[in-house]
Amino acid sequence: MVVVLKRGVTEEKQEQLIHWLQNQGLQIHISHGQNLTILGLVGDTSRVDMDLVESLEIVDSVKRVSEPFKCCNRKFHPEDTVVEIGDVRVGGGHFVQIAGPCSVESEEQIVGVAKAVKAAGADMLRGGAFKPRTSPYDFAGLKAAGLELLKLARQETGLPIVTELMNIMDLELFADVDVIQVGARNMQNFDLLRELGRLDKPILLKRGLANTLKELLMSAEYIMASGNERIILCERGIRTFSDYTRNTLDLSAVPMLHELSHLPVIVDPSHATGMARLVPPMALAAVAGGADGLIIEVHNDPIHALCDGAQSLRPEEYAALAEKIRAVRKVVTA
Ligand code: PEP
Ligand code: MN
């Protein structure tokens, strides 16, 4: 349920109403917009007398929110959320370019790629240290040593780092990571999501391989319900009957998620297509479709990459794409 307050309501009256609602066992999320203050009521609102609340002098209107996701619902929070990572902003008109290899492999590789993507205009560096692999025999990342190399690359370039956490037991190692990625395979690891909700750290939440938008938003809700509101959603392609691409990039997810939620939405054209040559057209399409950012795999030597080489751009290919991204962005925001 959403309670929209009238303009110019005193702090005292607002507090009285909030206490009264809290006493009925509800959690209240307050959204102070430029023009409106909105109270989002979470919990069992079935016993709240809507007519009574609506009749209060300070209340403009009351709406039931039928969707099961509340905190991330745009009805609760009409203005776009802007996630801040140091000087980098994502959402609400701020566009982010995240680039880097699928996996951290060596100091030379990660620092080299970090410098190259920074020169091309990237805002953040990606790189997996803990890798979810389909086969237990494949390279599963350098683990803690990989995180150290990412930090070194950050030190060399100033780029904030984005990397995946698979297991909450490793959380301590991620204390100095700028953005924690929840990978597609963990989108519904509810215990992990709840724990990440206790952090004051941005979370990049990827859509699961076969998950609906509602399920993605319910996963964001897990994190937000535990207190962390710094979430970036990521469309990375879903399983369909498409036979020539790794996944199907669901681009309509971008405007749909923007309609449903105030959280920023970025797109991963690398995992969506699985092929380097399809990354530029899909990246540009995502920008044209209103994405708040892109996460793109870039490798200095894709042929010898230990993971996802086929979908990785070379640094010079990324640089050429980054320029086009800026050009399309100009058209979209004109
Ligand atoms: C990745 O970002 O390297 C990755 C494994 O992504 P996803 O979880 O989307 O497959
Ligand atoms: Mn990858």
PDB file of C-alpha atoms and ligand atoms in Angstrom, residues 102 126 131-132 164 181-185 206-207 209 236 246 268 271 295 297 308, ligand 1:
ATOM      1  CA  CYS A 102      35.212 -12.698 -17.846  1.00  0.00           C
ATOM      2  CA  ARG A 126      34.682  -6.162 -14.305  1.00  0.00           C
ATOM      3  CA  LYS A 131      33.531 -18.262 -11.364  1.00  0.00           C
ATOM      4  CA  PRO A 132      30.386 -20.378 -11.630  1.00  0.00           C
ATOM      5  CA  GLU A 164      30.898 -11.958  -8.491  1.00  0.00           C
ATOM      6  CA  GLN A 181      27.752  -9.152  -8.629  1.00  0.00           C
ATOM      7  CA  VAL A 182      25.090 -11.783  -8.070  1.00  0.00           C
ATOM      8  CA  GLY A 183      25.365 -14.009 -11.115  1.00  0.00           C
ATOM      9  CA  ALA A 184      22.483 -15.435 -13.119  1.00  0.00           C
ATOM     10  CA  ARG A 185      22.858 -18.820 -11.445  1.00  0.00           C
ATOM     11  CA  LYS A 206      21.745 -10.438 -12.929  1.00  0.00           C
ATOM     12  CA  ARG A 207      18.582 -11.997 -14.284  1.00  0.00           C
ATOM     13  CA  LEU A 209      18.782 -17.960 -17.087  1.00  0.00           C
ATOM     14  CA  ARG A 236      21.892 -10.801 -19.611  1.00  0.00           C
ATOM     15  CA  ARG A 246      24.104 -18.491 -26.358  1.00  0.00           C
ATOM     16  CA  ASP A 268      25.120  -7.578 -20.708  1.00  0.00           C
ATOM     17  CA  HIS A 271      26.550 -13.399 -22.120  1.00  0.00           C
ATOM     18  CA  ILE A 295      28.638  -4.629 -18.929  1.00  0.00           C
ATOM     19  CA  GLU A 297      33.571  -8.661 -21.675  1.00  0.00           C
ATOM     20  CA  ASP A 308      34.278 -16.850 -22.433  1.00  0.00           C
TER      21      ASP A 308
HETATM   22  C1  PEP B   1      29.797 -13.325 -15.754  1.00  0.00           C
HETATM   23  O1  PEP B   1      29.449 -12.150 -15.606  1.00  0.00           O
HETATM   24  O2  PEP B   1      30.939 -13.672 -16.088  1.00  0.00           O
HETATM   25  C2  PEP B   1      28.781 -14.378 -15.577  1.00  0.00           C
HETATM   26  C3  PEP B   1      29.104 -15.620 -15.229  1.00  0.00           C
HETATM   27  O3  PEP B   1      27.556 -13.911 -15.847  1.00  0.00           O
HETATM   28  P1  PEP B   1      26.119 -14.644 -15.734  1.00  0.00           P
HETATM   29  O4  PEP B   1      25.917 -14.886 -14.287  1.00  0.00           O
HETATM   30  O5  PEP B   1      25.192 -13.615 -16.324  1.00  0.00           O
HETATM   31  O6  PEP B   1      26.195 -15.898 -16.549  1.00  0.00           O
END
